[in-house]
Amino acid sequence: MPTAETTVEACPECEGRVGVESEVRAGEIVECPECAAELEVVGVSPLMLALAPEADEDWGE
Amino acid sequence: MPTAETTVEACPECEGRVGVESEVRAGEIVECPECAAELEVVGVSPLMLALAPEADEDWGE
Amino acid sequence: MGTGLTVVKCGGTAEVRAEAVCAGVARLVREKRPVVLVHGGSATVTELAGRLGVPLGELVAPDGTVSRRTDPATLEVVTLALAGKAKPALLLELARFGVPAVGLTGLDAGLLRARRKTALRTVVDGRTVVVRDDRSGRLTSVATPLLHALLAEGMVPVLSPPALAEDGLPVNVNADRVAAAVAAALDASRLVLLTGAPGVLADSADPGSLRARYQVGDGRDPAVGGGMTVKITAAREALEAGVGDVRIADGRFTDTVADALDGLG
Amino acid sequence: MGTGLTVVKCGGTAEVRAEAVCAGVARLVREKRPVVLVHGGSATVTELAGRLGVPLGELVAPDGTVSRRTDPATLEVVTLALAGKAKPALLLELARFGVPAVGLTGLDAGLLRARRKTALRTVVDGRTVVVRDDRSGRLTSVATPLLHALLAEGMVPVLSPPALAEDGLPVNVNADRVAAAVAAALDASRLVLLTGAPGVLADSADPGSLRARYQVGDGRDPAVGGGMTVKITAAREALEAGVGDVRIADGRFTDTVADALDGLG
Ligand SMILES: [Zn+2]
Ligand SMILES: [Zn+2]
C-alpha cells in the first residue's frame, strides 16, 4: 500500500499501479514495480507518467 | 624666462630651449617654440624629449 | 568586365538585418554568382566587453576623428566577439539558407596582413598624447589563394578582422576597408557596403539629408561624418582599384539589401 | 596504403604543449605531408566561463560517466572559447612556424553534423533525472569537400566543435571523436590523439601504470578511466574505419609529440 506521502498513477505501459513519493521532481525516472518499465515523471501536480526516453550515450568532452 | 612651474630642456632637433609645465605627462606632445618640431615627452623625471613619431592615420571601426 | 564577384560588407551595428543579408547572399549563390561576405560586429563587441568587465575606450585624434581604443584586453574581446560569436551567428543563418559558408579571419593562411599603428595620437584633457600599445592596424595586403580556392568550390568566405601584424600578433583593422581591399585584390565586379543608416548621409543625425548620388571626390568630404567617413574612404579605395560598381546601401531592410545585391550587369 | 594524411588531435587541457604540436605539424607540412589538426579547449572554456560568470555543471550518468552539462549558456561559452580564443591562438602559433592554417568549426560548409542528445540522464541527489535542453550531440557525418580543397592547397585545416544539429543550431561534440571521424572520412594514414598524460593509462591517478601497448578490444575497458575512455573509444572507431596507425601520445613534451608525429611509413 502507498503511504500518505505517495501518489499512485497508472503505468502507461502495463496500467499497473506505480507509487511515487510526493517530493518527486519533474524529469525524474521511476520504475514500474509490475512491468519494470522506466517511466519519466512528466508532470508532478497532477502526477503524470510517460515511458522514459531511451538512455542517450554520453562521453563528455 | 620659464616660471617656477616650468622645466627647460634642449630641443633634440635645434637644441633650442623648450619649456615644459611640471604637470606634463609621459607621452605628451609639445612643440619646440624655436623650430616648431613636435616633441614627445619620453620621460618626466628627469624631463626627456624626443622627436615625436609621425602621426598615424586612424579611422576607427 | 570583371569576375562577376560581389563583395558584401555587413556592418557591426545591431540594426543591419543579418537575415536579409544572408537571404541576399543565398540568392546570389543560387544564381552561381561568387560572393565574399565581410563583417564587423561592434554591437557584439560592446555586449561582450560589458559582460567581461572590459572598459571600452576611444581615441580622439587631434583632427577630431574618433576611433576605438584597442588595448590588448579590447583586442581579445574583439577577437572573441567576431570569431566566436558574430561569425558563428552568420554561419548559422547562412546554413539555414543552404549556403556553404566558411568563416575566416585575417589570421587564416596569412589572409590579412597589417601594419600595426605603433604611435597613435589622442587628445586627453586638451593635451595631445602618444599611445604606443594600441593593437589596431592598417591593412597592407590580402592573400588571395584561400579565397580563390573556396570560391572555386562554390563556397562563400565569411571574413572579419583581426589581421596579422608584422610582430606575429593580431591587430584590429577596419572591416569596411577590409571589404574594399578584398574587392580590389579579387578584381570584384561589385562592392556593397551595408550600413545601419539610409545610404550616404550628409548629416548622420538627419536621415532626411540623404544624397541619392554621392560623387567620390579626391578629399575627405566635411559634410559626411561618423562611421560614414570610413565607408566613403573604403568606397574610394575600391573604385580607384578598378571595382566598377560600389554601393553604400541601407542594411536595415530586406528590400534595400535585395536591391543593392541585385541586378549585376 | 592510405593517403599519407595525418590527423592530430591536441587536447583542451592546459598541459598539452601547443608549441610542440605546432612545431610537429610544421615539420609534416615542410615534408609535404597533409595534416588536419583537431583541437578542444576545455581550459579556455573553464577560464572564460569564470570570467563571464557562467556556472559550469556536470552530468553524471547512471553508469557513473561524467560529462559536461551543456546548457545554452555553456554552449555559447564553448563556442566563444574554441572559435574565438583557442583557435586564434593555434593559428598564430602555426603562423609563427610558417604553416598556412585555416581555422574551422563544424558550422563551416556543413563540415560536422550531429544528432543532438535530446534526452540525457543524470543522477542528482541519488535520483535519475532526464535533461532535455542539453546542447551536446553525437557526430553523425563529416563533409569532406572543404577539407579536400584546403589540403589540395597545402593548407592545414584547424578544426574544433561545435557541430551543426538537425534543428539548425550548434551542439558541442567530443573533439577526440571528431578527430577519429575526420580520420575515417578522409581515409587518413594516421590518427594521433595527444593528451596531457603519458600515453594510455590503466589508472589515471598513477602515471606509472602506463601500458606500452594497448589492445583495443570490443568492450569498454574497466581499467581505463576518465577522459582516456573517450580516447580509447575514438581510437577504436578510427581503427575499425581502416585508419592503420592510431596513437595516443603524451602531448606535454616536445619529443613525445615529435615521436608521435614522426616516421610515417
Ligand atoms: Zn508497468
Ligand atoms: Zn627645436
XYZ file of C-alpha atoms and ligand atoms in Angstrom:
654
model
C 0.000 0.000 0.000
C 1.234 3.513 -0.719
C 1.940 5.656 2.331
C 0.446 9.111 2.870
C 3.476 10.655 1.124
C 2.986 8.616 -2.009
C 0.813 9.296 -5.039
C -0.285 6.466 -7.264
C -0.663 6.676 -11.004
C -1.229 4.050 -13.678
C 1.756 2.760 -15.621
C 1.383 3.833 -19.285
C 2.895 0.516 -20.324
C 1.029 -2.105 -18.278
C -1.589 0.001 -16.447
C -0.186 -1.345 -13.191
C -0.082 0.905 -10.115
C 3.049 2.994 -9.720
C 3.622 4.710 -6.391
C 5.651 7.930 -6.442
C 6.933 9.879 -3.437
C 5.497 13.364 -3.037
C 8.926 15.020 -3.294
C 9.379 13.594 -6.783
C 10.696 16.135 -9.314
C 9.770 16.669 -12.942
C 12.060 14.709 -15.226
C 12.776 12.047 -12.636
C 12.909 8.438 -13.775
C 10.947 5.849 -11.786
C 10.472 2.181 -12.440
C 7.125 0.430 -12.676
C 7.107 -2.305 -9.984
C 4.952 -4.551 -12.140
C 6.469 -4.449 -15.656
C 9.840 -2.823 -14.794
C 9.285 -0.151 -17.462
C 11.297 3.038 -16.959
C 8.896 5.919 -16.571
C 9.531 9.653 -16.631
C 7.654 11.999 -14.353
C 6.427 14.481 -16.955
C 4.168 16.312 -14.524
C 4.030 16.484 -10.710
C 0.742 18.206 -9.943
C -1.142 16.295 -11.093
C 1.263 13.415 -11.325
C 1.784 12.294 -14.915
C 3.957 9.446 -16.099
C 5.246 8.626 -19.582
C 7.571 5.995 -20.928
C 11.098 7.308 -20.341
C 13.188 8.166 -23.400
C 15.976 5.812 -24.345
C 19.132 6.478 -22.406
C 21.427 8.561 -24.627
C 25.046 7.607 -24.530
C 27.284 10.443 -23.465
C 31.025 10.734 -23.361
C 31.819 14.218 -22.166
C 34.469 16.452 -23.555
C 62.032 83.222 -18.832
C 60.474 79.989 -17.592
C 58.304 80.260 -14.487
C 58.854 78.191 -11.352
C 56.400 75.531 -12.655
C 58.298 75.053 -15.871
C 61.269 72.803 -16.663
C 63.532 73.589 -19.561
C 65.163 71.022 -21.789
C 67.053 71.257 -25.071
C 65.168 70.552 -28.292
C 66.664 67.378 -29.871
C 66.143 68.939 -33.304
C 67.549 72.506 -32.974
C 68.983 72.485 -29.425
C 66.731 75.424 -28.621
C 65.202 75.808 -25.182
C 61.838 74.075 -24.704
C 59.855 74.939 -21.575
C 57.501 72.242 -20.281
C 54.932 72.617 -17.483
C 55.576 70.486 -14.409
C 52.250 68.624 -14.746
C 53.292 67.316 -18.156
C 52.610 63.575 -18.644
C 54.665 60.911 -20.350
C 53.711 60.560 -23.964
C 52.506 64.133 -24.271
C 53.337 66.037 -27.440
C 54.843 69.532 -27.090
C 56.076 71.904 -29.763
C 59.504 73.497 -29.828
C 58.999 77.283 -29.827
C 62.101 77.809 -31.950
C 61.953 75.191 -34.748
C 58.286 74.124 -34.374
C 59.328 70.466 -34.190
C 56.797 68.176 -32.499
C 58.435 66.614 -29.464
C 57.294 63.735 -27.297
C 57.854 63.740 -23.564
C 59.567 60.363 -23.208
C 60.476 60.928 -19.561
C 59.216 63.323 -16.895
C 61.698 62.985 -14.053
C 64.161 63.933 -15.355
C 62.439 65.581 -18.305
C 63.415 63.943 -21.591
C 62.280 64.979 -25.043
C 62.466 63.106 -28.338
C 61.218 63.845 -31.822
C 57.549 62.813 -31.859
C 56.607 59.880 -34.091
C 54.745 60.612 -37.283
C 51.040 60.994 -36.715
C 49.419 57.666 -37.702
C 46.182 57.927 -39.557
C 43.315 56.184 -37.826
C 39.798 55.512 -38.946
C 38.116 53.582 -36.175
C 35.817 50.666 -36.627
C 34.200 43.199 -67.359
C 35.367 41.798 -64.005
C 34.877 38.474 -62.385
C 31.199 38.683 -61.528
C 32.276 38.615 -57.887
C 30.282 40.536 -55.292
C 31.893 41.562 -52.018
C 29.334 42.445 -49.346
C 30.184 44.094 -46.065
C 27.530 43.962 -43.377
C 28.003 46.305 -40.508
C 28.571 45.538 -36.935
C 25.647 47.644 -35.778
C 22.685 45.757 -34.410
C 20.367 47.357 -36.952
C 21.722 45.647 -40.050
C 19.420 42.737 -40.722
C 21.573 39.624 -40.844
C 18.635 37.645 -42.162
C 18.174 39.992 -45.128
C 21.891 39.948 -45.860
C 22.033 36.163 -45.765
C 18.923 35.884 -47.946
C 20.561 38.177 -50.494
C 23.776 36.188 -50.396
C 21.795 32.963 -50.816
C 20.134 34.334 -53.927
C 23.482 35.159 -55.499
C 24.752 31.685 -54.628
C 21.705 30.075 -56.233
C 22.462 32.081 -59.373
C 26.037 30.702 -59.254
C 27.431 34.188 -58.648
C 30.501 34.208 -56.403
C 30.225 36.178 -53.153
C 32.521 37.146 -50.309
C 30.861 38.358 -47.113
C 32.865 40.652 -44.830
C 31.523 41.505 -41.408
C 32.241 43.543 -38.312
C 30.474 43.181 -35.003
C 30.657 46.325 -32.901
C 27.378 45.573 -31.119
C 28.695 42.156 -30.145
C 32.000 43.677 -29.028
C 30.165 46.154 -26.813
C 27.921 43.472 -25.330
C 30.775 41.077 -24.616
C 33.030 43.803 -23.207
C 30.240 44.666 -20.774
C 29.818 41.071 -19.673
C 33.582 40.612 -19.266
C 34.016 43.914 -17.462
C 36.471 45.228 -20.027
C 36.120 49.007 -20.331
C 35.962 50.239 -23.924
C 37.727 53.484 -24.598
C 38.077 55.861 -27.505
C 40.929 57.685 -29.083
C 40.223 61.222 -30.220
C 42.753 62.255 -32.829
C 43.877 65.887 -32.930
C 41.668 66.340 -36.019
C 38.657 65.128 -34.039
C 38.434 61.675 -35.604
C 37.176 59.216 -33.008
C 38.260 55.599 -33.062
C 38.120 52.633 -30.744
C 40.959 52.319 -28.269
C 42.279 48.801 -28.903
C 44.407 47.965 -25.910
C 45.340 44.268 -25.602
C 42.271 43.481 -23.450
C 39.998 45.085 -26.034
C 41.665 43.157 -28.851
C 40.903 39.921 -27.012
C 37.254 40.963 -26.716
C 37.153 41.943 -30.415
C 38.545 38.541 -31.431
C 36.154 36.670 -29.145
C 33.203 38.700 -30.395
C 33.963 38.482 -34.109
C 35.357 34.956 -34.426
C 33.453 33.382 -31.532
C 30.036 34.984 -31.749
C 29.206 37.277 -34.695
C 30.719 34.896 -37.255
C 29.109 31.674 -35.934
C 25.766 33.522 -35.913
C 26.203 34.472 -39.584
C 27.308 30.941 -40.490
C 24.198 29.501 -38.831
C 21.964 31.962 -40.658
C 23.646 31.166 -43.974
C 23.335 27.434 -43.272
C 19.586 27.963 -42.790
C 19.542 29.331 -46.349
C 21.572 26.373 -47.599
C 24.680 28.470 -48.296
C 28.014 26.628 -47.882
C 29.844 29.351 -45.970
C 33.318 29.287 -44.445
C 34.215 31.595 -41.569
C 37.625 33.258 -41.751
C 39.636 35.943 -40.059
C 42.799 37.625 -41.241
C 44.742 35.070 -39.176
C 43.825 32.233 -41.566
C 46.541 31.288 -44.053
C 48.022 34.806 -43.998
C 44.811 36.281 -45.378
C 45.050 39.799 -43.988
C 48.350 41.431 -43.140
C 48.509 44.775 -41.428
C 50.971 47.304 -40.180
C 50.330 47.984 -36.514
C 49.819 51.625 -35.652
C 52.757 51.889 -33.309
C 52.195 55.514 -32.303
C 48.700 56.934 -32.257
C 47.881 60.411 -31.081
C 44.958 61.083 -28.838
C 43.730 64.181 -27.091
C 43.192 63.815 -23.332
C 42.136 66.836 -21.270
C 43.206 69.075 -24.126
C 46.686 67.547 -24.299
C 47.920 65.523 -27.234
C 49.425 62.238 -26.030
C 51.133 59.373 -27.868
C 49.608 55.885 -27.389
C 52.074 53.119 -28.166
C 50.378 49.892 -27.091
C 47.346 50.105 -29.342
C 46.618 46.918 -31.288
C 44.930 48.475 -34.267
C 46.496 48.441 -37.666
C 46.247 49.417 -41.253
C 45.718 46.691 -43.817
C 48.737 46.148 -46.048
C 47.897 43.007 -48.032
C 45.233 40.444 -48.855
C 46.360 36.895 -49.715
C 44.016 35.526 -52.350
C 44.798 31.755 -52.703
C 42.481 30.664 -49.887
C 39.669 32.888 -51.155
C 40.091 31.635 -54.722
C 40.088 28.006 -53.534
C 36.849 28.482 -51.606
C 35.128 30.420 -54.398
C 36.117 27.689 -56.861
C 34.189 25.226 -54.649
C 31.105 27.447 -54.744
C 31.623 28.381 -51.107
C 31.143 31.797 -49.514
C 34.070 33.116 -47.453
C 32.782 34.990 -44.373
C 35.641 37.219 -43.352
C 36.336 39.597 -40.499
C 39.187 41.206 -38.567
C 41.579 40.728 -36.879
C 44.548 40.831 -39.246
C 48.089 39.620 -38.599
C 50.695 42.295 -37.844
C 54.447 42.214 -38.516
C 55.107 41.260 -34.894
C 53.191 37.999 -35.351
C 50.285 39.123 -33.205
C 46.779 40.161 -34.230
C 45.607 43.709 -34.780
C 42.140 45.042 -35.326
C 41.544 46.619 -38.719
C 38.574 48.422 -40.170
C 36.138 45.943 -41.702
C 34.902 48.365 -44.404
C 38.431 48.761 -45.652
C 38.940 45.003 -45.466
C 35.948 44.670 -47.790
C 37.377 47.283 -50.154
C 40.819 45.651 -50.172
C 39.338 42.192 -50.757
C 37.217 43.548 -53.604
C 40.324 45.120 -55.121
C 42.505 42.030 -54.639
C 39.933 39.701 -56.199
C 39.040 42.087 -59.037
C 35.428 42.106 -57.861
C 32.651 43.423 -60.046
C 30.777 44.947 -57.147
C 31.336 46.128 -53.589
C 28.287 46.632 -51.383
C 28.772 48.342 -48.035
C 25.655 47.877 -45.922
C 25.017 50.330 -43.111
C 22.545 50.843 -40.318
C 21.561 54.128 -41.961
C 19.826 55.103 -45.197
C 22.594 55.265 -47.774
C 25.149 58.039 -47.734
C 24.167 60.805 -45.360
C 25.334 64.368 -45.355
C 24.313 64.687 -41.707
C 24.213 61.427 -39.797
C 21.775 62.956 -37.296
C 19.335 63.772 -40.091
C 18.326 60.809 -42.262
C 16.362 63.253 -44.436
C 19.605 64.662 -45.803
C 20.217 61.549 -47.854
C 22.036 62.266 -51.053
C 20.939 59.850 -53.703
C 24.179 60.063 -55.631
C 27.416 60.675 -53.879
C 30.284 61.841 -56.025
C 33.507 60.403 -54.693
C 35.972 63.265 -54.804
C 39.641 63.452 -54.016
C 39.447 64.733 -50.469
C 37.574 63.950 -47.317
C 34.082 65.373 -47.527
C 33.432 67.557 -44.470
C 29.672 67.099 -44.891
C 29.933 63.348 -44.290
C 30.726 62.256 -40.743
C 30.939 59.413 -38.272
C 31.285 55.850 -39.475
C 30.229 57.029 -42.905
C 33.584 58.732 -43.435
C 35.263 55.335 -43.367
C 32.742 53.922 -45.815
C 33.409 56.768 -48.244
C 37.138 56.154 -47.916
C 36.665 52.426 -48.475
C 34.409 53.088 -51.462
C 37.001 55.409 -52.978
C 39.770 52.860 -52.483
C 37.726 50.187 -54.245
C 36.775 52.494 -57.121
C 40.393 53.549 -57.590
C 41.398 49.875 -57.640
C 39.037 49.233 -60.522
C 35.926 47.863 -58.819
C 33.310 49.164 -61.236
C 30.243 49.228 -59.021
C 30.456 50.419 -55.436
C 27.312 50.866 -53.393
C 26.684 52.126 -49.890
C 23.228 50.889 -49.010
C 20.792 50.683 -46.143
C 21.190 47.303 -44.476
C 18.158 47.618 -42.232
C 15.517 46.489 -44.676
C 15.121 43.328 -46.708
C 14.233 45.222 -49.887
C 17.077 47.742 -49.796
C 19.530 44.894 -49.208
C 17.999 42.887 -52.047
C 18.172 45.931 -54.336
C 21.819 46.530 -53.508
C 22.766 42.909 -54.220
C 20.562 42.612 -57.261
C 20.887 43.182 -60.978
C 24.580 42.785 -61.561
C 25.048 43.539 -65.254
C 48.098 2.161 -48.325
C 46.183 5.292 -47.381
C 46.538 8.909 -48.281
C 49.565 9.825 -46.202
C 47.266 12.091 -44.226
C 47.879 12.628 -40.519
C 45.041 13.770 -38.256
C 46.293 15.218 -34.977
C 44.075 15.993 -32.022
C 45.527 18.226 -29.354
C 43.708 18.243 -26.088
C 41.994 21.046 -24.374
C 43.965 20.676 -21.206
C 46.458 23.377 -20.410
C 49.292 20.870 -20.231
C 49.434 19.938 -23.914
C 52.203 21.992 -25.421
C 50.722 23.948 -28.288
C 54.179 24.992 -29.384
C 55.358 21.373 -29.665
C 52.216 20.399 -31.546
C 52.588 23.286 -33.983
C 56.282 22.518 -34.481
C 55.382 18.908 -35.298
C 52.684 19.997 -37.709
C 55.113 22.408 -39.352
C 57.584 19.604 -39.912
C 54.973 17.468 -41.655
C 53.990 20.451 -43.806
C 57.601 21.045 -44.790
C 57.780 17.392 -45.868
C 54.643 17.993 -47.985
C 52.636 15.602 -45.834
C 48.983 16.601 -45.452
C 47.767 17.293 -41.901
C 44.473 18.090 -40.222
C 44.658 19.483 -36.693
C 41.654 18.984 -34.421
C 41.511 20.755 -31.090
C 39.415 21.155 -27.972
C 39.885 23.839 -25.378
C 38.497 22.830 -22.009
C 40.965 25.014 -20.093
C 39.877 28.018 -22.162
C 36.219 27.142 -21.631
C 36.741 26.994 -17.874
C 38.641 30.279 -17.826
C 36.095 32.133 -19.948
C 33.125 30.695 -18.064
C 34.673 32.019 -14.880
C 35.159 35.485 -16.313
C 31.634 35.564 -17.731
C 30.097 34.214 -14.535
C 28.587 31.210 -16.289
C 28.476 28.237 -13.901
C 29.759 25.013 -15.423
C 27.935 21.886 -14.406
C 28.350 18.199 -14.926
C 26.041 15.386 -15.825
C 26.630 12.122 -14.013
C 25.107 9.300 -15.996
C 23.597 6.357 -14.105
C 26.692 4.325 -15.057
C 28.922 6.955 -13.442
C 30.191 8.527 -16.649
C 30.737 12.240 -16.062
C 30.247 14.744 -18.865
C 29.944 18.478 -19.213
C 26.462 19.917 -18.815
C 25.995 21.938 -21.995
C 23.058 24.199 -21.341
C 22.620 27.027 -23.880
C 24.758 29.447 -21.834
C 27.562 26.898 -21.667
C 27.338 26.264 -25.409
C 27.828 29.980 -26.004
C 30.930 29.918 -23.794
C 32.228 26.796 -25.572
C 31.819 28.472 -28.976
C 33.454 31.704 -27.794
C 36.329 29.791 -26.215
C 37.036 27.417 -29.108
C 36.366 29.656 -32.129
C 37.278 32.985 -30.537
C 40.258 32.132 -28.380
C 41.776 28.627 -28.538
C 41.667 28.520 -32.339
C 43.124 32.004 -32.970
C 45.925 31.126 -30.526
C 46.732 27.964 -32.514
C 46.564 29.858 -35.810
C 49.018 32.442 -34.506
C 51.387 29.743 -33.306
C 51.174 27.938 -36.654
C 51.738 31.227 -38.493
C 54.919 31.683 -36.450
C 56.075 28.357 -37.911
C 55.095 29.458 -41.410
C 52.201 26.995 -41.656
C 49.246 28.159 -43.792
C 46.465 27.095 -41.433
C 42.724 27.652 -41.740
C 40.518 27.670 -38.649
C 37.218 25.832 -38.937
C 34.360 24.616 -36.794
C 31.639 22.151 -37.654
C 29.466 25.124 -38.665
C 31.599 25.808 -41.754
C 30.155 24.499 -45.012
C 28.252 21.721 -43.247
C 31.505 20.183 -42.028
C 30.266 18.422 -38.906
C 26.689 17.292 -38.472
C 25.433 15.882 -35.212
C 22.355 14.458 -33.632
C 21.504 16.432 -30.539
C 21.135 14.324 -27.396
C 17.541 15.231 -26.728
C 17.191 13.279 -23.506
C 20.171 12.760 -21.257
C 20.012 11.048 -17.906
C 21.777 12.442 -14.913
C 21.855 11.461 -11.282
C 21.029 14.267 -8.841
C 20.842 13.506 -5.113
C 20.591 9.825 -5.930
C 17.655 10.335 -8.295
C 17.876 9.753 -12.037
C 16.501 12.753 -13.923
C 16.002 13.436 -17.644
C 17.694 16.572 -19.043
C 16.085 17.763 -22.272
C 17.714 21.124 -23.043
C 21.304 19.943 -23.286
C 23.146 21.157 -26.380
C 25.567 18.305 -26.744
C 25.382 15.891 -29.598
C 26.792 12.871 -31.260
C 28.603 13.288 -34.548
C 26.719 11.809 -37.495
C 28.677 12.989 -40.546
C 31.798 14.754 -41.779
C 31.587 16.684 -45.066
C 34.896 16.328 -46.859
C 34.843 18.787 -49.841
C 36.097 21.769 -47.819
C 38.823 19.692 -46.173
C 39.918 18.249 -49.522
C 40.013 21.721 -51.092
C 42.217 23.090 -48.306
C 44.544 20.082 -48.267
C 44.923 20.372 -52.054
C 46.229 23.912 -51.469
C 48.793 22.632 -48.967
C 46.856 24.229 -46.126
C 46.219 22.784 -42.669
C 42.590 22.726 -41.512
C 42.379 23.515 -37.784
C 39.050 22.104 -36.697
C 37.028 22.100 -33.498
C 33.477 21.737 -32.227
C 30.714 22.857 -32.286
C 28.837 20.819 -34.896
C 25.527 21.631 -36.537
C 22.476 19.746 -35.249
C 19.291 18.837 -37.130
C 17.478 21.825 -35.589
C 19.875 24.230 -37.318
C 21.608 25.203 -34.089
C 25.058 24.266 -32.804
C 25.818 21.422 -30.420
C 29.013 20.560 -28.655
C 30.589 17.267 -29.681
C 33.579 15.401 -28.356
C 36.739 16.594 -30.099
C 38.523 13.213 -29.875
C 35.679 11.595 -31.745
C 35.681 14.450 -34.244
C 39.320 13.624 -34.919
C 38.502 9.926 -35.318
C 35.586 10.646 -37.638
C 37.658 13.061 -39.740
C 40.457 10.490 -39.984
C 37.926 7.893 -41.106
C 36.182 10.204 -43.590
C 39.464 11.294 -45.183
C 40.984 7.802 -45.210
C 43.868 9.065 -43.084
C 47.017 7.043 -42.672
C 47.453 8.054 -39.054
C 45.473 9.420 -36.137
C 47.408 10.919 -33.231
C 45.492 11.737 -30.054
C 47.648 13.906 -27.810
C 46.858 14.003 -24.121
C 48.031 15.776 -21.006
C 49.072 12.395 -19.628
C 51.727 9.815 -20.554
C 50.081 7.633 -23.178
C 47.344 5.204 -22.288
C 46.987 4.793 -18.563
C 45.407 1.944 -16.692
C 44.941 4.194 -13.681
C 44.812 7.898 -14.427
C 45.947 8.699 -10.863
C 49.079 6.581 -11.365
C 51.230 7.561 -14.358
C 53.468 4.619 -13.544
C 50.790 2.233 -14.746
C 51.416 3.164 -18.376
C 50.762 0.291 -20.724
C 53.064 0.476 -23.686
C 50.711 -1.355 -25.987
C 47.027 -1.088 -25.572
C 44.987 -3.788 -27.261
C 41.746 -2.295 -28.465
C 39.084 -4.851 -27.578
C 35.405 -4.966 -28.258
C 34.129 -3.605 -24.962
C 34.872 -0.747 -22.668
C 37.952 -1.456 -20.613
C 37.134 -1.011 -16.935
C 40.786 -0.352 -16.139
C 40.872 2.777 -18.269
C 39.003 5.776 -16.917
C 38.292 9.484 -17.178
C 38.954 11.320 -20.409
C 41.025 8.365 -21.547
C 37.884 6.274 -22.035
C 36.811 8.638 -24.788
C 40.231 8.445 -26.418
C 40.098 4.646 -26.434
C 36.636 4.786 -27.989
C 37.816 7.288 -30.600
C 40.892 5.172 -31.326
C 38.734 2.076 -31.788
C 36.373 3.918 -34.126
C 39.280 5.058 -36.285
C 40.876 1.590 -36.357
C 37.574 -0.007 -37.306
C 37.183 2.564 -40.091
C 40.511 1.491 -41.549
C 42.938 4.071 -40.171
C 46.039 1.888 -39.981
C 48.043 3.733 -37.348
C 46.362 5.137 -34.254
C 48.440 6.597 -31.461
C 47.562 8.013 -28.080
C 50.572 10.013 -27.023
C 51.802 12.367 -24.358
C 51.308 15.916 -25.591
C 53.224 17.566 -22.777
C 56.711 17.194 -24.155
C 58.277 18.287 -27.413
C 59.976 14.948 -28.002
C 56.970 12.716 -27.342
C 54.910 14.876 -29.691
C 57.639 14.749 -32.329
C 57.875 10.950 -31.951
C 54.150 10.525 -32.342
C 54.050 12.634 -35.494
C 57.223 11.195 -36.923
C 58.202 8.316 -39.134
C 55.081 7.696 -41.156
C 55.858 4.608 -43.233
Zn 4.180 -1.140 -15.858
Zn 63.612 72.953 -31.870
